[in-house]
Coordinates of C-alpha atoms in Angstrom, one line a residue:
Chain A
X1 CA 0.0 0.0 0.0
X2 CA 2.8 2.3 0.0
X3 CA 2.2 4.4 -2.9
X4 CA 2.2 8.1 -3.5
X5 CA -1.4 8.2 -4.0
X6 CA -3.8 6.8 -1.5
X7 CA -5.2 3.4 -3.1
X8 CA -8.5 3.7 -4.3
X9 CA -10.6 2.0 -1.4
X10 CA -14.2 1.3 -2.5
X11 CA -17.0 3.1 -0.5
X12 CA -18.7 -0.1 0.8
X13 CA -15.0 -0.8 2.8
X14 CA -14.8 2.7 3.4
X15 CA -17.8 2.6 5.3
X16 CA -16.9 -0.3 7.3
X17 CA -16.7 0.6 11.4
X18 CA -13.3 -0.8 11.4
X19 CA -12.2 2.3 8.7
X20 CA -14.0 5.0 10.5
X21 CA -11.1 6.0 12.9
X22 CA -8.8 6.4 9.8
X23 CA -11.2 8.6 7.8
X24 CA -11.4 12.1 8.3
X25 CA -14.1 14.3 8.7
X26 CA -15.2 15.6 5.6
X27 CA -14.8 12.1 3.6
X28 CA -17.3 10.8 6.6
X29 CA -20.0 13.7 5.5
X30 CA -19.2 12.7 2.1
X31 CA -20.0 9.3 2.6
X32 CA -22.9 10.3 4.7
X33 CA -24.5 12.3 1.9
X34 CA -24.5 9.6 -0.5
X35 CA -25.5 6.8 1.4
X36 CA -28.8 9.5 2.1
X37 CA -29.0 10.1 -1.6
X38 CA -29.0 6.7 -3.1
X39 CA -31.9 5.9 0.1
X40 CA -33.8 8.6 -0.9
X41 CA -33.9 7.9 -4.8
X42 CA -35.0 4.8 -3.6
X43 CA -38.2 5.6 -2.5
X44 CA -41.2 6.1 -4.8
X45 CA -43.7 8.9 -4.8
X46 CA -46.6 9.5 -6.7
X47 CA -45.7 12.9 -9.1
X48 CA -49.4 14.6 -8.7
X49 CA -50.1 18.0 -8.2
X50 CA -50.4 18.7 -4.5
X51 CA -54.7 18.0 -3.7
X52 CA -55.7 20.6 -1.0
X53 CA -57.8 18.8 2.0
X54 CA -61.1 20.3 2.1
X55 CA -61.7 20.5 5.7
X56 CA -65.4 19.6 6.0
X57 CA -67.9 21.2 8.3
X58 CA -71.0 19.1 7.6
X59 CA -71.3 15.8 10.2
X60 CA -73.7 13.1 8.9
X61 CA -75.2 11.6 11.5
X62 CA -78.4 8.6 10.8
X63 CA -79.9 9.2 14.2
X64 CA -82.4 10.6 15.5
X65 CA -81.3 11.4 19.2
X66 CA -79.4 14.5 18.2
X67 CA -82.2 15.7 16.1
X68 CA -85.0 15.5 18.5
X69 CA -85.3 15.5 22.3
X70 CA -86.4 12.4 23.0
X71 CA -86.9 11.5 26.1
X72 CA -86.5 8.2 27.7
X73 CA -89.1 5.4 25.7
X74 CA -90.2 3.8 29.2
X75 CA -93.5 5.2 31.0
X76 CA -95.6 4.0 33.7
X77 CA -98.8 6.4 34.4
X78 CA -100.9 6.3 37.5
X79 CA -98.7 4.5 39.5
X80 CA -98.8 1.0 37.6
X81 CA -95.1 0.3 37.6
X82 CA -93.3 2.4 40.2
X83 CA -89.9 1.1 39.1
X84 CA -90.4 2.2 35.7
X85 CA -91.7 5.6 37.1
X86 CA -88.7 6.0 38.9
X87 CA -86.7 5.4 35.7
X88 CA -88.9 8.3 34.3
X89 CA -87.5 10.8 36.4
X90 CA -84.1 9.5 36.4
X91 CA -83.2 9.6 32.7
X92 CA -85.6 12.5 32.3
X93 CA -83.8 14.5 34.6
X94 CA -80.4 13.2 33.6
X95 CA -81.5 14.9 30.1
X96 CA -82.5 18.3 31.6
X97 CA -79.5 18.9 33.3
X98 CA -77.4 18.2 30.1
X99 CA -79.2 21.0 28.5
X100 CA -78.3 24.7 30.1
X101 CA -81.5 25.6 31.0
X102 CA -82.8 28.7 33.1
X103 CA -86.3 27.9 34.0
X104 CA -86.5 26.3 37.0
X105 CA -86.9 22.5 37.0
X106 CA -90.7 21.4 37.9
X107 CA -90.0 18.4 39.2
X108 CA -87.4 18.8 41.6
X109 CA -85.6 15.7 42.2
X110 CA -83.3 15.5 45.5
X111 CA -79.9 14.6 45.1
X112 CA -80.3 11.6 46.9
X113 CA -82.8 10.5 43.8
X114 CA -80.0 10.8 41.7
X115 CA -77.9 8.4 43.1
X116 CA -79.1 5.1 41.1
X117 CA -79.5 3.1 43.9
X118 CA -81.8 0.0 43.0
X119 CA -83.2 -0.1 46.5
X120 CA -85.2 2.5 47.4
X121 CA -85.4 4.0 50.6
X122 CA -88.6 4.3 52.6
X123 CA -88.6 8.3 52.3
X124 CA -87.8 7.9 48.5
X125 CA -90.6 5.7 47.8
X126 CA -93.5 8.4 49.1
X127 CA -91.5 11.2 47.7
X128 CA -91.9 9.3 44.1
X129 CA -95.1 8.0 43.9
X130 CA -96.9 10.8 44.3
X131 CA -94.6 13.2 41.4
X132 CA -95.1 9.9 39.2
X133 CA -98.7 10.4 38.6
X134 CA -98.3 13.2 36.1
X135 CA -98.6 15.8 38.7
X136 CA -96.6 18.8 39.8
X137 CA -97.0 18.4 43.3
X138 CA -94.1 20.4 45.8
X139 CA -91.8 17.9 47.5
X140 CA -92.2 17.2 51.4
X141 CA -89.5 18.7 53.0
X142 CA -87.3 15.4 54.2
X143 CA -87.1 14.6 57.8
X144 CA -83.6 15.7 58.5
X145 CA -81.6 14.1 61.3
X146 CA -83.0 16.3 64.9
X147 CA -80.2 16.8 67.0
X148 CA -81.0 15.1 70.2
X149 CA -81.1 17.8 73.1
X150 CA -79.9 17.3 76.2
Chain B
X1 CA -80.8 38.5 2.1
X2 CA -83.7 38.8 -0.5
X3 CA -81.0 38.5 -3.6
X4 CA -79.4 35.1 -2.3
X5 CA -83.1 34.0 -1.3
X6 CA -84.8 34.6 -4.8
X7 CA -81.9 34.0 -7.3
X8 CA -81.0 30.4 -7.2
X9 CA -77.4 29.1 -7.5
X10 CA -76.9 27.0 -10.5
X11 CA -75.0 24.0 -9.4
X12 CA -72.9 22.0 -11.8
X13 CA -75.3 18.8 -11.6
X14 CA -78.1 21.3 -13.4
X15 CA -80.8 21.4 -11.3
X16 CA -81.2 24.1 -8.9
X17 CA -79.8 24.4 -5.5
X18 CA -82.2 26.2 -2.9
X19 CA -81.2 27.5 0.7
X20 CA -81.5 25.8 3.2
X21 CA -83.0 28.8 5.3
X22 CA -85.8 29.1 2.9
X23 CA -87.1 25.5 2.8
X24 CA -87.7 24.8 6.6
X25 CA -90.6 23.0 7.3
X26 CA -91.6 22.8 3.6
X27 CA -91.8 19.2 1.5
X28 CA -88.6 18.8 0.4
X29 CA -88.0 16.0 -2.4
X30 CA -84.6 13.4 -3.1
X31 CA -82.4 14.8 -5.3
X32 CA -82.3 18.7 -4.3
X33 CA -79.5 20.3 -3.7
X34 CA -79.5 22.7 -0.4
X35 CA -77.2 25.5 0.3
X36 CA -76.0 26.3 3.9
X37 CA -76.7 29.3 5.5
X38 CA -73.3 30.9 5.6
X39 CA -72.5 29.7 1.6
X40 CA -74.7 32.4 0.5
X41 CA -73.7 35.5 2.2
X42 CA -71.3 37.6 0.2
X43 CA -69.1 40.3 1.3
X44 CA -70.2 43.6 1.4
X45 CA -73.5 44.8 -0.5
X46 CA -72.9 42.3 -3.5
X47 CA -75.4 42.9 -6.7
X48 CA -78.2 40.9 -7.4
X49 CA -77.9 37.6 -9.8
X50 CA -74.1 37.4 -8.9
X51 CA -72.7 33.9 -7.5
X52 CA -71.6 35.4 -4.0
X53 CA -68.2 35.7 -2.9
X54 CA -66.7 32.6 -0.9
X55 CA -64.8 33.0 1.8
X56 CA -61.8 31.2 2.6
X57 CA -61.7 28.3 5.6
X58 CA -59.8 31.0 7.9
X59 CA -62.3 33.6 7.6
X60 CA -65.7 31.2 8.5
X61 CA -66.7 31.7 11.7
X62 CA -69.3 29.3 11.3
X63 CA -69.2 25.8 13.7
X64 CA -69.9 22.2 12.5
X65 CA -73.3 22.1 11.2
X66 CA -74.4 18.3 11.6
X67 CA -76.7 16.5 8.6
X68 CA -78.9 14.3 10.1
X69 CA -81.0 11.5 8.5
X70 CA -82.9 11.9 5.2
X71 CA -79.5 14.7 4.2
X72 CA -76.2 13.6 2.7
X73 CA -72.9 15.8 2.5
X74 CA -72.4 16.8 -1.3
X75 CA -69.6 18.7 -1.4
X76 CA -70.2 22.1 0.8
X77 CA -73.9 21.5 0.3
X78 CA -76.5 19.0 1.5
X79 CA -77.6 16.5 -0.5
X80 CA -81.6 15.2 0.1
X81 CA -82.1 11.7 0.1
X82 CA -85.4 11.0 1.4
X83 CA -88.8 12.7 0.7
X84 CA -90.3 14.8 4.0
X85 CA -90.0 18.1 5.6
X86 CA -87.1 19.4 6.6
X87 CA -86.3 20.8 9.7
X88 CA -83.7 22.7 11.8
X89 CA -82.8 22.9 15.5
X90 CA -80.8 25.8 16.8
X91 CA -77.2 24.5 18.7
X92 CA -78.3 24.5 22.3
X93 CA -74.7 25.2 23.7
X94 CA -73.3 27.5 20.9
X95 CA -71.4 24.8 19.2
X96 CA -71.6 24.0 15.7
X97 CA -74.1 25.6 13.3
X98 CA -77.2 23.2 14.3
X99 CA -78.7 20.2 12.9
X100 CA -81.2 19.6 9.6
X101 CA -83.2 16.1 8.8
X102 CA -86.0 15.8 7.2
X103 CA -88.8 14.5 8.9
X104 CA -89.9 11.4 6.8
X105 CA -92.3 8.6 7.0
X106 CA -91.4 5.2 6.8
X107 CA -92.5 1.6 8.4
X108 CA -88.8 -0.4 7.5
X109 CA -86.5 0.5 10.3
X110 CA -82.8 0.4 9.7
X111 CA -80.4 -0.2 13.0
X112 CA -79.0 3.0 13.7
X113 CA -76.1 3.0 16.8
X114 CA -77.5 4.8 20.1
X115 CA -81.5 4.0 19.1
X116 CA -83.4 2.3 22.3
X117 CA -85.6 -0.6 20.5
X118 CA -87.4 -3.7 21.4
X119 CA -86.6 -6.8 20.1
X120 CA -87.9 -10.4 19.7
X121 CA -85.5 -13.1 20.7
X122 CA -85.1 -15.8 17.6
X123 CA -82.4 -18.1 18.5
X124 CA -80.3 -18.8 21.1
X125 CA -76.8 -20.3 19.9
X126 CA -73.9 -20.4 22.3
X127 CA -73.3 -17.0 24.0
X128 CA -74.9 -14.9 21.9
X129 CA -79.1 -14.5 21.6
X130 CA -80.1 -13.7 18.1
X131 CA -82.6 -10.8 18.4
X132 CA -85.1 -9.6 15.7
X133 CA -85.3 -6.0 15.6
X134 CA -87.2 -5.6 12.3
X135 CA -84.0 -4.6 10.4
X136 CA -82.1 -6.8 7.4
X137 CA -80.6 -9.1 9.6
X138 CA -81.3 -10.4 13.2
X139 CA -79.3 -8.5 15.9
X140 CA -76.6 -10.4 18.3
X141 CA -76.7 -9.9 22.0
X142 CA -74.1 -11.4 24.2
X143 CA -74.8 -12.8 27.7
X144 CA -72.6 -10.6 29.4
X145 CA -74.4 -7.2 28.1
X146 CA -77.0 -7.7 31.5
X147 CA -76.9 -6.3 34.4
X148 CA -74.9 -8.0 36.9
X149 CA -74.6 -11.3 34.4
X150 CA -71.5 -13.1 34.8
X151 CA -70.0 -16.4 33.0
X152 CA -71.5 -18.3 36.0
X153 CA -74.8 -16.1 36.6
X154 CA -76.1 -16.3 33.1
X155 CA -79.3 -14.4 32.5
X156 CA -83.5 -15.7 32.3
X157 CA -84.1 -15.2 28.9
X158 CA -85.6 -17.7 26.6
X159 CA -86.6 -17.8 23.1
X160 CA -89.7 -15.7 21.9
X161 CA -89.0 -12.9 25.1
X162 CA -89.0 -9.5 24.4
X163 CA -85.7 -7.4 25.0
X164 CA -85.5 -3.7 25.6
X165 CA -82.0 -2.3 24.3
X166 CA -79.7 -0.3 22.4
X167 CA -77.5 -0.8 19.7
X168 CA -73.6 -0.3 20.1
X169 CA -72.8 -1.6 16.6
X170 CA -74.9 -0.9 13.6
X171 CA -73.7 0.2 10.5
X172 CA -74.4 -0.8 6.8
X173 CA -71.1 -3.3 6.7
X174 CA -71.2 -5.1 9.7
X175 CA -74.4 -7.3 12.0
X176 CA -76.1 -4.9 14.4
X177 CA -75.3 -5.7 17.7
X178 CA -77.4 -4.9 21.1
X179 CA -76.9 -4.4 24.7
X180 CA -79.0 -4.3 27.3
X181 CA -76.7 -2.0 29.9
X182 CA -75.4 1.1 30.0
X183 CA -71.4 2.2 29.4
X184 CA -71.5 2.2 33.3
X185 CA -72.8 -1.1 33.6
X186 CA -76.4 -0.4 34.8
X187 CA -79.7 -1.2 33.3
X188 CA -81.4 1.7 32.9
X189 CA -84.4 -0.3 32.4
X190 CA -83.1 -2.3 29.6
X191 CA -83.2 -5.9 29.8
X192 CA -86.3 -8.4 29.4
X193 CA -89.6 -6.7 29.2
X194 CA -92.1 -8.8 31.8
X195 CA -94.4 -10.4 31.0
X196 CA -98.3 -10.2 29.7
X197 CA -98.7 -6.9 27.5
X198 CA -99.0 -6.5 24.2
X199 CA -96.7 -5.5 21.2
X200 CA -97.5 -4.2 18.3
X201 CA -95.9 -2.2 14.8
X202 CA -96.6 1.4 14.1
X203 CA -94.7 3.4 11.8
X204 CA -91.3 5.2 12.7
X205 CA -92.7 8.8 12.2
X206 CA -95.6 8.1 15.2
X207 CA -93.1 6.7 17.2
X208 CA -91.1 10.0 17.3
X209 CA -94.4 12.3 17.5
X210 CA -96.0 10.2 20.2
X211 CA -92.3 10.7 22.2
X212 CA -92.3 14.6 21.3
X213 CA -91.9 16.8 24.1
X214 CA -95.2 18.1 23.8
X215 CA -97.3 14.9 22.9
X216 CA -101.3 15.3 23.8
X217 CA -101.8 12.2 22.8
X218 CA -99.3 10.6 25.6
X219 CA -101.2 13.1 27.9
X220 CA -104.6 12.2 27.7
X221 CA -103.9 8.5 27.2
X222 CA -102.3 8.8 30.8
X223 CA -105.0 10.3 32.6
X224 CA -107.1 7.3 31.2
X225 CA -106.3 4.5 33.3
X226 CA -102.8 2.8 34.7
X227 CA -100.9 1.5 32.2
X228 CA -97.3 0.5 31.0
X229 CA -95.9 1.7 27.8
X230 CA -92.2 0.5 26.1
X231 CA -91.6 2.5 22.8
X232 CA -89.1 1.5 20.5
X233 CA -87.5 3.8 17.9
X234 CA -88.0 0.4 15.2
X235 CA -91.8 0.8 15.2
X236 CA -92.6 -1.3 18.1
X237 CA -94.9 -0.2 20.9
X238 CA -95.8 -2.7 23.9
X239 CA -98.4 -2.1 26.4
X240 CA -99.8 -3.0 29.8
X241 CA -102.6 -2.1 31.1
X242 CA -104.8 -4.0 34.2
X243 CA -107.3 -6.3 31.9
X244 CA -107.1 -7.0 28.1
X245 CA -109.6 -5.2 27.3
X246 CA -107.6 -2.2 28.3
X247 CA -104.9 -3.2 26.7
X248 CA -107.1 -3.6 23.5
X249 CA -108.4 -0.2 23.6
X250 CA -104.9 1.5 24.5
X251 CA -103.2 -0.5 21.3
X252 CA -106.2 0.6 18.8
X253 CA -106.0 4.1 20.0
X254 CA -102.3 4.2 19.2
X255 CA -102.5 2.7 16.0
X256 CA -105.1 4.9 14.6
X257 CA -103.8 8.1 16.2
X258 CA -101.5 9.0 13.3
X259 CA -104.5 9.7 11.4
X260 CA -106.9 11.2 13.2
X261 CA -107.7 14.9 13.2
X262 CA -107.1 16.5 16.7
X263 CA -110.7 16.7 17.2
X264 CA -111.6 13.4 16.1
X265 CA -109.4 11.9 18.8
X266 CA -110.7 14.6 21.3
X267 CA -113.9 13.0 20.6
X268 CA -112.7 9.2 21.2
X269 CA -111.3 10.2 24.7
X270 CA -113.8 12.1 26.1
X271 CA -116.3 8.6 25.4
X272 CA -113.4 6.6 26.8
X273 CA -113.7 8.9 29.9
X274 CA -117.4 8.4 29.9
X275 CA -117.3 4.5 29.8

């Protein structure tokens, strides 16, 4: 190898790790720049004008829900199925307080109604049966816990 | 804007495209063309007859406006696809630019994701039931979508009972599929509809006018007697009422209520509420 020109090495051994120490910097960027090249020209791309994305502001939507305000499609009247009735008020008033709404609400329903329990409570259960016959009747003020005096 | 209003746009299909704004509530037919609100304001005092200015994406203020069933998107303009009137509803919280359908008539029901309906179990095959909902094919509902069902706890339903849910998969590619809970896991009064009662097929259109808001109907039919009513958005109403004949009366009423006049059913309740 002692010549007075540097032998030709071939790119592929000059890119070897075990060359890398001996090459200097600017023959590494060289090498870099090629090996980018030849990957790039590689790749394939479709040579079409460049489509603008119309940015849509129509939703479809097939249902009805958002349309209407339906409420919920189980009813009980005059009391036949108090479960049902107190389904009524529950998804009913789930839906009114999803809307922003300023009148006041005429059935009130007390927080405790809200909770979902399946077992009603004795005070529910006189609270609901009478609002669940159609109605607007005021609620009873709940018995609230009487500190004992001494 | 009187010019916009009176001088159709031509649209490259031919036929004339109308405003949307100026066909609420009116008959509208499959085929027409509807512009939105905001596509036919122009900028600054345009002349009359001219095609008006659009604006560019940046500039709309305008929120999502949502097509609803009976409208398809065409483009920037809606596309009718069914034959009714067509309505509007204002965006509640400010967002978006409202919703249009068209308000059409029609007995076939086709599953649609988020609608409550009743269904008639068909089959029972492994862990799925097969459910008829009136719709091309029979709906699947898993064991599992109860309340409280587990692999050991399996749930009382046989073939021929009828089943109150809603769909979580329904689309024109794929089976419907049903549940009878909620995404929190509770019933919500889904499930297995008890026993007795009668069910029986309206069309879709009563369905959503009997569940208005504002229904009479639903009214006065309360005050008659106790009674149980399931109504499902594929045309299928059960009842319960104390005896049959009850029943009878409450299903015949129903049925014939979509074409009655108002007075003519005024008439039929107050000799109910006689009897």
């Amino acid at each position: 190898m002692a010549a007075e020109c540097k032998t030709k090495l071939s790119k592929n051994l000059l890119r070897m790790k075990l060359m890398q120490r001996g090459l200097d910097l600017e023959t590494k960027k060289q090498l870099e720049e090629e090996e980018k090249k030849i990957i790039s020209e590689e790749h394939w791309y479709l040579d079409l004008p460049e489509l603008k994305e119309k940015e849509s502001f129509i939703i479809e939507e097939q249902s009805f829900l958002l349309c209407e305000d339906l409420p919920y499609g189980r009813m009980s009247f005059r009391g036949f199925n108090p479960e049902v009735g107190k389904l009524m008020l529950q998804m009913n008033a789930k839906n009114k307080a999803e809307e922003i709404e300023e009148q006041t609400v005429e059935l009130d329903v007390p927080w405790w109604g809200q909770l979902g329990k399946s077992l009603p409570r004795k005070e529910d259960r006189a609270i609901y049966e009478e609002d669940e016959n159609g109605d607007i009747k005021p609620i009873k003020a709940k018995k609230m816990f009487l500190k004992p005096q001494d | 804007m009187a010019e916009a209003a009176g001088v159709p746009a031509e649209s490259p299909a031919g036929c004339r495209a109308r405003a949307a704004r100026t066909v609420l509530d009116q008959v509208v037919l499959p085929g027409e063309e509807l512009l939105l609100p905001e596509q036919e304001d122009g900028e600054g005092p345009g002349g009359a007859g001219e095609r008006p200015l659009r604006l560019n994406a940046a500039a709309r203020s305008r929120g999502r406006v949502v097509c609803g069933p009976g409208l398809r998107r065409c483009g920037d303009r809606l596309l009718v696809t069914k034959c009714g009137r067509l309505r509007h509803k204002e965006p509640g919280s400010g967002s978006g630019g409202g919703v249009y359908w068209v308000d059409s008539q029609q007995k076939r029901y086709v599953p649609v994701k988020g609608d409550h309906v009743i269904g008639i179990v068909t089959a029972k095959s492994g862990d799925i039931f097969k459910v008829d909902v009136g719709g091309s094919e029979p709906a699947s509902l898993s064991y599992l979508a109860f309340e409280g069902a587990t692999k050991r706890n399996r749930p009382n339903v046989q073939v021929g009972d009828l089943i109150y849910g809603q769909f979580v998969v329904a689309n024109k590619d794929m089976e419907p599929e049903m549940v009878c809970i909620d995404s929190c896991g509770r019933a919500n009064g889904m499930g297995v509809i008890g026993q007795d009662g009668l069910l029986f097929k309206v069309t879709l259109g009563l369905i959503r006018k009997l569940l208005a808001p504002d229904c009479e109907i639903l009214q006065e039919v309360g005050k008659l007697y106790p009674l149980e009513i399931v109504f499902g958005m594929n045309g299928r109403i059960w009842v319960k009422a104390k005896t049959i004949q009850q029943t009878l009366i409450l299903a015949n009423i129903l049925e014939a209520c979509e074409h009655m006049t108002t007075d003519q059913r005024k008439q039929i309740f107050s000799r109910l509420a006689e009897s």
